[in-house]
Each structure stands twice: as structure tokens, then as C-alpha cells.
Amino acid sequence: TIWLVPTSRPTCEAGLPADTDAFQLIPRLEKVNPKLKIVAMTGYDTAELEKEIRKLGVLHYIRKPFTSNELKTLLMHVQEFFHLIG
């Protein structure tokens, strides 16, 4: 799943149709809006996947399932980021 922040808030499942995946979608979204910041989450728990997603420049990454406290912490980090860049 991909979350787009802050101006738009749609989500997109990482398990997209066969002709598109997060590795194709993220660069396309950033091409449309270079200022777009992306929070990615996945149910796949591999260090290699996390490394590849981070290479795409996502703002944050979280693995599912996550607790409400983990989500709260993530959202606080996103809020701090936008506060810092004002």
C-alpha cells in the first residue's frame, strides 16, 4: 500500500494488477508531482524489499501488520518532517 501525503491522501495496494507494481507506480507518481512524499507499507517482511522501496525515495516505510502505536509514531514522524520543511 502506498500513502500519498500531505495534499492528497489516496492509498494504493502494493499488490497492484499484473502490469503495475509499487516499483513502477512510485516513479510515475513522482514524475507527475516531484514534491510528492510517499509512505509505503507492505505485508511482505523482507529486508531486500524494504531496501528497494527506500531506494525509490519514499518518506517512510512500515511493515504490516502494525499496531496503532506504530501507526501513531509513523504519523508523528511525517508531521515532524512537514513541520521542518515548513
Coordinates of N, CA and C in Angstrom, one line a residue:
T1 N 0.8 -1.2 0.0 CA 0.0 0.0 0.0 C 0.9 1.2 0.0
I2 N 0.5 2.2 -0.7 CA 1.2 3.5 -0.8 C 0.3 4.6 -0.3
W3 N 0.8 5.4 0.6 CA 0.1 6.6 1.1 C 0.7 7.8 0.5
L4 N -0.1 8.7 0.0 CA 0.5 10.0 -0.5 C 0.1 11.1 0.4
V5 N 1.1 11.9 0.8 CA 0.9 12.9 1.8 C 1.6 14.2 1.3
P6 N 1.2 15.4 1.7 CA 0.1 15.7 2.5 C -1.1 16.2 1.7
T7 N -0.9 16.6 0.5 CA -2.0 17.3 -0.2 C -3.1 16.3 -0.7
S8 N -2.7 15.1 -1.0 CA -3.7 14.1 -1.4 C -3.5 12.9 -0.5
R9 N -4.6 12.2 -0.2 CA -4.5 11.1 0.7 C -5.0 9.7 0.2
P10 N -4.9 9.5 -1.1 CA -5.4 8.2 -1.5 C -4.4 7.1 -1.1
T11 N -4.9 5.9 -1.1 CA -4.0 4.8 -0.8 C -4.0 3.9 -2.0
C12 N -3.0 3.1 -2.1 CA -2.9 2.2 -3.3 C -2.2 0.9 -2.8
E13 N -2.8 -0.2 -3.0 CA -2.3 -1.5 -2.6 C -1.1 -1.8 -3.4
A14 N 0.0 -2.3 -2.7 CA 1.2 -2.7 -3.4 C 1.0 -3.9 -4.3
G15 N 0.1 -4.7 -4.0 CA -0.3 -5.8 -4.9 C -1.2 -5.4 -6.0
L16 N -0.7 -4.6 -6.9 CA -1.4 -4.0 -8.0 C -1.6 -5.0 -9.1
P17 N -2.4 -4.6 -10.1 CA -2.6 -5.5 -11.3 C -1.3 -5.9 -11.9
A18 N -1.3 -7.0 -12.6 CA -0.1 -7.7 -13.1 C 0.8 -6.7 -13.9
D19 N 0.3 -5.7 -14.5 CA 1.1 -4.8 -15.3 C 1.7 -3.6 -14.5
T20 N 1.4 -3.5 -13.2 CA 1.8 -2.4 -12.4 C 2.1 -2.9 -11.0
D21 N 3.2 -2.4 -10.4 CA 3.5 -2.7 -9.0 C 4.1 -1.4 -8.4
A22 N 4.3 -1.4 -7.1 CA 4.8 -0.2 -6.4 C 6.1 0.3 -7.0
F23 N 6.9 -0.6 -7.5 CA 8.2 -0.1 -8.1 C 8.0 0.6 -9.4
Q24 N 6.9 0.4 -10.1 CA 6.6 1.2 -11.3 C 5.8 2.4 -10.9
L25 N 4.9 2.2 -10.0 CA 3.9 3.3 -9.6 C 4.6 4.5 -9.0
I26 N 5.5 4.3 -8.0 CA 6.2 5.3 -7.3 C 6.9 6.3 -8.2
P27 N 7.8 5.8 -9.1 CA 8.4 6.8 -10.0 C 7.4 7.5 -10.9
R28 N 6.3 6.9 -11.3 CA 5.3 7.6 -12.1 C 4.7 8.7 -11.3
L29 N 4.3 8.4 -10.1 CA 3.7 9.5 -9.2 C 4.7 10.6 -9.0
E30 N 6.0 10.3 -8.8 CA 6.9 11.4 -8.5 C 7.2 12.2 -9.8
K31 N 7.1 11.5 -10.9 CA 7.2 12.3 -12.2 C 6.1 13.3 -12.4
V32 N 4.9 12.9 -12.0 CA 3.7 13.8 -12.1 C 3.9 14.9 -11.1
N33 N 4.3 14.6 -9.9 CA 4.5 15.6 -8.8 C 5.8 15.3 -8.0
P34 N 6.9 16.0 -8.4 CA 8.2 15.7 -7.8 C 8.2 16.1 -6.3
K35 N 7.3 16.9 -5.8 CA 7.2 17.3 -4.4 C 6.4 16.3 -3.6
L36 N 5.8 15.3 -4.2 CA 5.0 14.3 -3.5 C 5.9 13.5 -2.6
K37 N 5.4 13.3 -1.4 CA 6.1 12.4 -0.4 C 5.2 11.2 -0.2
I38 N 5.9 10.0 -0.2 CA 5.1 8.8 -0.2 C 5.5 8.0 1.1
V39 N 4.5 7.4 1.7 CA 4.6 6.5 2.8 C 4.2 5.1 2.3
A40 N 5.1 4.2 2.3 CA 4.8 2.8 1.8 C 4.6 1.8 2.9
M41 N 3.7 0.9 2.8 CA 3.5 -0.2 3.7 C 3.3 -1.5 3.0
T42 N 3.8 -2.6 3.6 CA 3.7 -3.8 2.9 C 3.5 -5.0 3.9
G43 N 2.9 -6.0 3.5 CA 2.8 -7.2 4.4 C 4.0 -8.2 4.2
Y44 N 4.8 -7.9 3.2 CA 6.0 -8.7 2.9 C 7.1 -8.2 3.8
D45 N 7.7 -9.2 4.6 CA 8.7 -8.8 5.6 C 10.1 -9.3 5.1
T46 N 10.6 -8.5 4.2 CA 12.0 -8.9 3.7 C 12.8 -7.6 3.7
A47 N 14.0 -7.7 4.2 CA 15.0 -6.6 4.2 C 15.2 -6.1 2.7
E48 N 15.3 -7.1 1.8 CA 15.5 -6.7 0.4 C 14.4 -5.8 -0.2
L49 N 13.2 -6.1 0.1 CA 12.1 -5.3 -0.3 C 12.1 -3.9 0.3
E50 N 12.4 -3.9 1.6 CA 12.5 -2.6 2.2 C 13.6 -1.7 1.6
K51 N 14.7 -2.3 1.3 CA 15.8 -1.6 0.7 C 15.5 -1.1 -0.6
E52 N 14.8 -1.9 -1.4 CA 14.4 -1.5 -2.8 C 13.4 -0.4 -2.7
I53 N 12.4 -0.5 -1.8 CA 11.4 0.6 -1.7 C 12.1 1.9 -1.2
R54 N 13.0 1.8 -0.3 CA 13.7 3.0 0.2 C 14.5 3.7 -0.9
K55 N 15.1 2.9 -1.8 CA 15.8 3.4 -2.9 C 15.0 4.3 -3.8
L56 N 13.7 4.0 -3.8 CA 12.7 4.9 -4.6 C 12.5 6.2 -4.0
G57 N 13.0 6.4 -2.7 CA 12.9 7.7 -2.1 C 11.6 7.9 -1.3
V58 N 11.0 6.9 -0.8 CA 9.8 7.0 0.0 C 10.2 7.8 1.3
L59 N 9.2 8.5 1.8 CA 9.4 9.3 3.0 C 9.6 8.3 4.2
H60 N 8.6 7.4 4.3 CA 8.7 6.4 5.4 C 8.2 5.1 4.8
Y61 N 8.5 4.0 5.6 CA 8.1 2.6 5.2 C 7.7 1.9 6.5
I62 N 6.6 1.2 6.4 CA 6.1 0.4 7.6 C 5.7 -1.0 7.1
R63 N 5.9 -1.9 8.0 CA 5.5 -3.3 7.7 C 4.2 -3.6 8.3
K64 N 3.3 -4.3 7.6 CA 2.0 -4.8 8.1 C 2.3 -6.2 8.7
P65 N 1.6 -6.6 9.7 CA 0.6 -5.8 10.5 C 1.4 -4.9 11.4
F66 N 0.8 -3.8 11.7 CA 1.4 -2.8 12.7 C 0.4 -2.5 13.7
T67 N 0.9 -2.0 14.8 CA 0.0 -1.6 16.0 C -0.5 -0.2 15.8
S68 N -1.5 0.2 16.5 CA -1.9 1.6 16.5 C -0.8 2.5 17.0
N69 N 0.0 2.1 17.9 CA 1.1 2.9 18.4 C 2.1 3.1 17.3
E70 N 2.4 2.0 16.6 CA 3.4 2.1 15.5 C 2.9 3.1 14.4
L71 N 1.6 3.0 14.1 CA 1.0 4.0 13.1 C 1.0 5.4 13.6
K72 N 0.7 5.6 14.9 CA 0.8 6.9 15.5 C 2.2 7.5 15.4
T73 N 3.2 6.7 15.7 CA 4.6 7.1 15.7 C 4.9 7.5 14.3
L74 N 4.5 6.7 13.3 CA 4.8 7.0 11.9 C 4.2 8.3 11.5
L75 N 2.9 8.5 11.9 CA 2.3 9.8 11.5 C 2.9 11.0 12.2
M76 N 3.4 10.8 13.4 CA 4.1 11.9 14.1 C 5.4 12.2 13.4
H77 N 6.1 11.2 12.8 CA 7.3 11.4 12.1 C 7.0 12.2 10.8
V78 N 5.9 11.8 10.1 CA 5.5 12.5 8.9 C 5.2 14.0 9.2
Q79 N 4.5 14.2 10.3 CA 4.1 15.6 10.7 C 5.4 16.4 11.0
E80 N 6.3 15.8 11.7 CA 7.6 16.4 12.1 C 8.3 16.8 10.8
F81 N 8.3 15.9 9.8 CA 9.0 16.2 8.5 C 8.4 17.4 7.9
F82 N 7.1 17.5 7.8 CA 6.5 18.7 7.2 C 6.6 19.9 8.0
H83 N 6.7 19.8 9.3 CA 7.0 21.0 10.1 C 8.4 21.5 9.9
L84 N 9.4 20.6 9.7 CA 10.7 21.0 9.5 C 10.9 21.7 8.1
I85 N 10.2 21.2 7.1 CA 10.4 21.8 5.8 C 9.5 23.0 5.6
G86 N 8.6 23.2 6.5 CA 7.7 24.3 6.6 C 7.0 24.6 5.3

